[in-house]
PDB file of C-alpha atoms in Angstrom:
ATOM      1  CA  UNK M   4      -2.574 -32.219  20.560  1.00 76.00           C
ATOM      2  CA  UNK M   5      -0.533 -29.099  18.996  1.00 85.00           C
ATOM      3  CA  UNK M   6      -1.518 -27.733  15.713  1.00 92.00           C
ATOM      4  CA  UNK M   7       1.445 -26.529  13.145  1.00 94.00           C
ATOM      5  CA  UNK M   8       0.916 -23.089  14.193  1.00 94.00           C
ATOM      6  CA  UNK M   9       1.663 -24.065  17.864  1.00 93.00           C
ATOM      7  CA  UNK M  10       5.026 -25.446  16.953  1.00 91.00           C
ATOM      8  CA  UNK M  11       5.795 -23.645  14.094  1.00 93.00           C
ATOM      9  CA  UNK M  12       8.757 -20.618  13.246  1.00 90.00           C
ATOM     10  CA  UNK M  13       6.669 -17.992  12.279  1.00 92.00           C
ATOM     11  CA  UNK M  14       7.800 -15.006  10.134  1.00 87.00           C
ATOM     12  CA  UNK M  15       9.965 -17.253   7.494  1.00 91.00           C
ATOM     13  CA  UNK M  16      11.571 -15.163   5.255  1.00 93.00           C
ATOM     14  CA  UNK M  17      11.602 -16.518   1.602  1.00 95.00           C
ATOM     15  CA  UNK M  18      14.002 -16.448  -1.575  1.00 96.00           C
ATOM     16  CA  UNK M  19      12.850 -15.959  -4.943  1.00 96.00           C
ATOM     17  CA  UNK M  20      13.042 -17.758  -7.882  1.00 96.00           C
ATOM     18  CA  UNK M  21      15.524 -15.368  -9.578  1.00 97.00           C
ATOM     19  CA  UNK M  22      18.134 -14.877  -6.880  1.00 97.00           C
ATOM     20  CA  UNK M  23      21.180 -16.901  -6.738  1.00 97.00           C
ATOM     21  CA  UNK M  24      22.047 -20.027  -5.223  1.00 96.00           C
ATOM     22  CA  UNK M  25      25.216 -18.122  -3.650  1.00 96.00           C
ATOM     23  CA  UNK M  26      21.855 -15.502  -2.064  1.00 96.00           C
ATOM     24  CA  UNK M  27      20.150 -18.324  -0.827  1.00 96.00           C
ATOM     25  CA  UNK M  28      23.457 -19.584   0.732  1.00 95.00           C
ATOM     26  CA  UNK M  29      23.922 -16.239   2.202  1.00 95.00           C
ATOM     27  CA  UNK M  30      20.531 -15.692   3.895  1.00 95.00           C
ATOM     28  CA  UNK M  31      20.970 -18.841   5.336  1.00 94.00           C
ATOM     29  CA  UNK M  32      24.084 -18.260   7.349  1.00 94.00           C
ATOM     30  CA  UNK M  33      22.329 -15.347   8.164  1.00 94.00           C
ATOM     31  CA  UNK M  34      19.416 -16.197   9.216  1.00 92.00           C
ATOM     32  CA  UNK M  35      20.829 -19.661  10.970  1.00 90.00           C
ATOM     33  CA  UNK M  36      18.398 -22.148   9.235  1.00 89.00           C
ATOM     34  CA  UNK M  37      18.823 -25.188   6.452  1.00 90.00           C
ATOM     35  CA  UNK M  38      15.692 -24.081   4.558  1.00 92.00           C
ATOM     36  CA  UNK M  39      14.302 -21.204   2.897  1.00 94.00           C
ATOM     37  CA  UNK M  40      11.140 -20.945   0.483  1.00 95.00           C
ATOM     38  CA  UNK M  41      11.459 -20.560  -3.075  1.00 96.00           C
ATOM     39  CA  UNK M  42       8.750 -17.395  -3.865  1.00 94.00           C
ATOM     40  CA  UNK M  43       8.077 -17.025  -7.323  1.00 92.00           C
ATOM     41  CA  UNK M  44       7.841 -13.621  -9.176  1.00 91.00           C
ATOM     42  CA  UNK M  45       3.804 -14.353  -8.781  1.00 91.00           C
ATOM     43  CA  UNK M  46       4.050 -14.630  -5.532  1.00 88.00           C
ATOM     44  CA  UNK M  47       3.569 -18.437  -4.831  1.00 90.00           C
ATOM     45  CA  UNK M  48       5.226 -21.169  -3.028  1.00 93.00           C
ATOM     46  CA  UNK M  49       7.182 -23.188  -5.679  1.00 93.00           C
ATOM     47  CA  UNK M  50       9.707 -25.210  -3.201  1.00 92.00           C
ATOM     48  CA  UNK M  51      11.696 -25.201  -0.905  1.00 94.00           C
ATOM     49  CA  UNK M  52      15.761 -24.849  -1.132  1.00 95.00           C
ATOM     50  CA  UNK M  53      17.878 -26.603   1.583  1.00 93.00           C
ATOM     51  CA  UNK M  54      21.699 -26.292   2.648  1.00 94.00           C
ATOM     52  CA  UNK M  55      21.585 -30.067   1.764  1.00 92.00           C
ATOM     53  CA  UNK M  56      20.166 -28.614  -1.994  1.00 94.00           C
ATOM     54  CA  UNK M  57      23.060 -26.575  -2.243  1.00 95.00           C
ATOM     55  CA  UNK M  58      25.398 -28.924  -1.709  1.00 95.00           C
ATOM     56  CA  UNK M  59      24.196 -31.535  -3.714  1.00 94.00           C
ATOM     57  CA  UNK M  60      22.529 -30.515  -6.817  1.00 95.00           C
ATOM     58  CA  UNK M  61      24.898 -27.216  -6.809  1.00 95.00           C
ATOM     59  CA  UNK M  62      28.514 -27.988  -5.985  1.00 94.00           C
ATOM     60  CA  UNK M  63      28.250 -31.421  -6.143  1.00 94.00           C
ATOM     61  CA  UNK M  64      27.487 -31.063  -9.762  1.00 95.00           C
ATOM     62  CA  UNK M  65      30.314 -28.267 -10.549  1.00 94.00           C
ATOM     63  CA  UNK M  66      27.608 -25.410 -10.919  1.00 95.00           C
ATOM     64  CA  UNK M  67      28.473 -22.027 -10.391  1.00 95.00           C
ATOM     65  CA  UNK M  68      26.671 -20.743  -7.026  1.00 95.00           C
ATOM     66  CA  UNK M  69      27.120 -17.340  -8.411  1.00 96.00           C
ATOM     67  CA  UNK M  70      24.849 -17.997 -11.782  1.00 96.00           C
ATOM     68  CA  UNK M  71      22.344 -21.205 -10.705  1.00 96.00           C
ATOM     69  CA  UNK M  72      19.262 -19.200  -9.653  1.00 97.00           C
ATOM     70  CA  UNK M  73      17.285 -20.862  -7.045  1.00 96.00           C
ATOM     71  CA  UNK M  74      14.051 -21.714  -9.001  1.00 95.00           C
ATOM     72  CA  UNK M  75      16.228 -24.246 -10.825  1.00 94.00           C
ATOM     73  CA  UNK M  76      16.253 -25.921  -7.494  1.00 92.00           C
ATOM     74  CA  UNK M  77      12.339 -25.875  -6.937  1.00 88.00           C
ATOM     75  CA  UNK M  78      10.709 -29.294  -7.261  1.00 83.00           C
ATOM     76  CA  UNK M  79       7.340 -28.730  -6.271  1.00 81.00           C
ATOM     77  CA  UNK M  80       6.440 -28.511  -2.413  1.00 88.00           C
ATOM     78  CA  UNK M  81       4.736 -30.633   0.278  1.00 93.00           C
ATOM     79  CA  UNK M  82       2.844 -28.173   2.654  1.00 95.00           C
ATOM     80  CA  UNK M  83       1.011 -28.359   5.711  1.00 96.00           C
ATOM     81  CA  UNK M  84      -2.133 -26.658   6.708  1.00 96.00           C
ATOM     82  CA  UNK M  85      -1.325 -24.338   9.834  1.00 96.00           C
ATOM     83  CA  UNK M  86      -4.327 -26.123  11.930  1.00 96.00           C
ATOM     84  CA  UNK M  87      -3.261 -29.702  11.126  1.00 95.00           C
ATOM     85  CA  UNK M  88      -1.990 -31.848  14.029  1.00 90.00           C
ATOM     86  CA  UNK M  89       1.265 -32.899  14.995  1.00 84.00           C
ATOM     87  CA  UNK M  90       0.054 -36.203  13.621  1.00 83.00           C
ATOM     88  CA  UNK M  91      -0.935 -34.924  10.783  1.00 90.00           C
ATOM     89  CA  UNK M  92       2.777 -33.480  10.087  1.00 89.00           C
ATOM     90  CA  UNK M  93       4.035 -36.426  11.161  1.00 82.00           C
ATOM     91  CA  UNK M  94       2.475 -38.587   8.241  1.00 87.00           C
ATOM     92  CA  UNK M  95       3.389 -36.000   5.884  1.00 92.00           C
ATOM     93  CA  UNK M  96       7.057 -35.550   6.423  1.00 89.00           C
ATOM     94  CA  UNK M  97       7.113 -39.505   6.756  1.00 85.00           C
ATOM     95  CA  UNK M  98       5.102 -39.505   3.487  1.00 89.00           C
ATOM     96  CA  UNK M  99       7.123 -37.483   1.528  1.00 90.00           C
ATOM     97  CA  UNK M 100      10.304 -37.944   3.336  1.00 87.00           C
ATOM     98  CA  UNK M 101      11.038 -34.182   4.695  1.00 89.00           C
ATOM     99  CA  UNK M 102      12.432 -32.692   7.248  1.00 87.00           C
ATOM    100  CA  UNK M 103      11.065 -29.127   6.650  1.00 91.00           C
ATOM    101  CA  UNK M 104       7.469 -28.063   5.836  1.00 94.00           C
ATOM    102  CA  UNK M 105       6.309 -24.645   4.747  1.00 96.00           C
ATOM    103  CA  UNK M 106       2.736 -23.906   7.145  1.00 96.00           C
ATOM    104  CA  UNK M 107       0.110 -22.044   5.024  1.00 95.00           C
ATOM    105  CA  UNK M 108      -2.937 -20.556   6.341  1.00 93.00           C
ATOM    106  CA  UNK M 109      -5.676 -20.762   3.180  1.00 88.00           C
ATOM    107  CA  UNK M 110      -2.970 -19.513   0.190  1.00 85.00           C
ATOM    108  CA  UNK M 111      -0.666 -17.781   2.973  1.00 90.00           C
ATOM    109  CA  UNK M 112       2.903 -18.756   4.119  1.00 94.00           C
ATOM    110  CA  UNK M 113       2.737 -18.315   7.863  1.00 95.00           C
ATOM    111  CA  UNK M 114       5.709 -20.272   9.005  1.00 95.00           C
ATOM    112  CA  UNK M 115       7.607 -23.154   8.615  1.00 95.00           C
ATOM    113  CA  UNK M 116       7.904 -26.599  10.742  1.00 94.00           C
ATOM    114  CA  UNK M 117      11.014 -28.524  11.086  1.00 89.00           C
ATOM    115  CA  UNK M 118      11.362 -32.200  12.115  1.00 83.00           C
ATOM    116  CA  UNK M 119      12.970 -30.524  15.729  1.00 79.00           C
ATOM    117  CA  UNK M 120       9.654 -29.477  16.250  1.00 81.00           C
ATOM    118  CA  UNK M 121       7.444 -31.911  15.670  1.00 78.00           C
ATOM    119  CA  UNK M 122      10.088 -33.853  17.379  1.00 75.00           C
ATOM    120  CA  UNK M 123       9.308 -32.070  20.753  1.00 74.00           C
ATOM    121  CA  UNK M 124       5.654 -31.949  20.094  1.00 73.00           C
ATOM    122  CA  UNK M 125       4.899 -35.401  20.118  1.00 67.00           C
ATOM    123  CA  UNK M 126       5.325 -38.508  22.721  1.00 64.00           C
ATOM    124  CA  UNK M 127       9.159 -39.339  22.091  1.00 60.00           C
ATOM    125  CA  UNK M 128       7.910 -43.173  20.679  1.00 51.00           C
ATOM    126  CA  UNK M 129       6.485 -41.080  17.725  1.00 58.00           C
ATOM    127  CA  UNK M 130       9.301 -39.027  17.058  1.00 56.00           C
ATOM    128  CA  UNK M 131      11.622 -42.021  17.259  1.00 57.00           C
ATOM    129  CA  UNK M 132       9.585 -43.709  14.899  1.00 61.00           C
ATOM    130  CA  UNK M 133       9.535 -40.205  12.629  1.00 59.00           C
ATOM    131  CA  UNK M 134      13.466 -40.101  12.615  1.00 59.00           C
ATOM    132  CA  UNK M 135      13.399 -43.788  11.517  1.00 60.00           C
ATOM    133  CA  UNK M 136      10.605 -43.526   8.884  1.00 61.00           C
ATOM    134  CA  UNK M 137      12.650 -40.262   7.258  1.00 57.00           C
ATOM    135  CA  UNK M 138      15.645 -42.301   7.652  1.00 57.00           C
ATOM    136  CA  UNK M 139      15.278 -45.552   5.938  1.00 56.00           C
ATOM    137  CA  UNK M 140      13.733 -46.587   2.708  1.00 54.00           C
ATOM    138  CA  UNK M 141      12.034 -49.616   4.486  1.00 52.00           C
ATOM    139  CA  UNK M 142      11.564 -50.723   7.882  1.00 49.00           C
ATOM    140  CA  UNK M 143      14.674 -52.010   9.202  1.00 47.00           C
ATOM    141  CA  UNK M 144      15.827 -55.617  10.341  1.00 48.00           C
ATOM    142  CA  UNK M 145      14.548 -56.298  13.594  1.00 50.00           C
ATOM    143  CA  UNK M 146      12.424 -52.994  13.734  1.00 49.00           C
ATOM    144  CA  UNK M 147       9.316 -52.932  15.936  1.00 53.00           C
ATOM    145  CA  UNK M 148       6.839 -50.427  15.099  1.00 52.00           C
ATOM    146  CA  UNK M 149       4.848 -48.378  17.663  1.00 52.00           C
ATOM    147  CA  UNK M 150       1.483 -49.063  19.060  1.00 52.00           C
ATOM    148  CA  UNK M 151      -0.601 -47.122  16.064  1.00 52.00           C
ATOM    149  CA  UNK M 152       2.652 -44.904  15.007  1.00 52.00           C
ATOM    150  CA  UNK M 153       2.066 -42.610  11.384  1.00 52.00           C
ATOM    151  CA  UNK M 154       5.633 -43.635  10.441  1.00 49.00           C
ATOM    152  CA  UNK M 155       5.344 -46.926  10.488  1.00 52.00           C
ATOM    153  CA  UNK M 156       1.937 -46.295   8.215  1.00 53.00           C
ATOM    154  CA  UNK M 157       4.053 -44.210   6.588  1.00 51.00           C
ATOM    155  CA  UNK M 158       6.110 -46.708   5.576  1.00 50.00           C
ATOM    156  CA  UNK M 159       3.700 -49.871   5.329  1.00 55.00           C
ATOM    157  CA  UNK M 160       4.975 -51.499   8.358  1.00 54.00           C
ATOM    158  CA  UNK M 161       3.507 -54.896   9.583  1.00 50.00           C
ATOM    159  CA  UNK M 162       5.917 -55.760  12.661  1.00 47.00           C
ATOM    160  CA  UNK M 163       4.518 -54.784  15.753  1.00 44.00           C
TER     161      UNK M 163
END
């Protein structure tokens, strides 16, 4: 089975805390992605900004792009190890209900996975069952788990 750093985008560039929301914007057009890091002025991981982020906890709330400074936006972040499993990323973004995880190898960002790529890394009855478990807050009328599937652990399941 793959490991994160098989499936991974390697080379992620980051934001800091103290740059705008409107930079963050910015270097995503750029760069063509919905997520960027959030580095602190230490160095560390503190979160991780979305488009999504932007939208709603930005504009959405009548904040000015131009002064909200992206470490306003960082709530703590879910990582993955960059030899776990696709299984293993699986369960986490079903866990935690992500669609983007920053890979770290011991303290170091060395990529980033999105659901896309687990999505192609795994049997397509497991990533079905991933875009349900990030989609839903329970199980769904009539749902029928898969034989063993993370999401449906994920998400305490007991149909089969």
């Amino acid at each position: 089975m793959p490991v994160a750093r098989d499936i991974m985008t390697p080379g992620v560039e980051c934001i800091d805390a103290e740059d705008t929301v409107l930079d963050a914007a910015c270097t995503l057009t750029r760069l063509g992605v919905g997520a960027l890091p959030i580095r602190g002025s230490d160095g560390s991981l503190l979160g991780v900004l979305t488009d999504r982020d932007i939208v709603i906890k930005v504009l959405g709330k009548g904040k000015d792009p131009q002064q909200t400074k992206a470490g306003e936006l960082a709530q703590g972040v879910v990582t993955i190890g960059a030899d776990d499993d696709a299984d293993e990323i699986f369960r986490t973004m079903a866990g935690h209900k992500v669609r983007r995880l920053p890979v770290i190898d011991g303290r170091r960002l060395v990529g980033m996975v999105a659901l896309a790529d687990v999505a192609r890394a795994l049997p397509n009855l497991h990533a079905g069952s991933l875009l349900e478990a990030l989609s839903a807050d329970s199980p769904p009328a009539g749902h029928r788990c898969a034989p063993a599937s993370p999401a449906c652990v994920a998400l305490g399941c007991s149909s089969t």
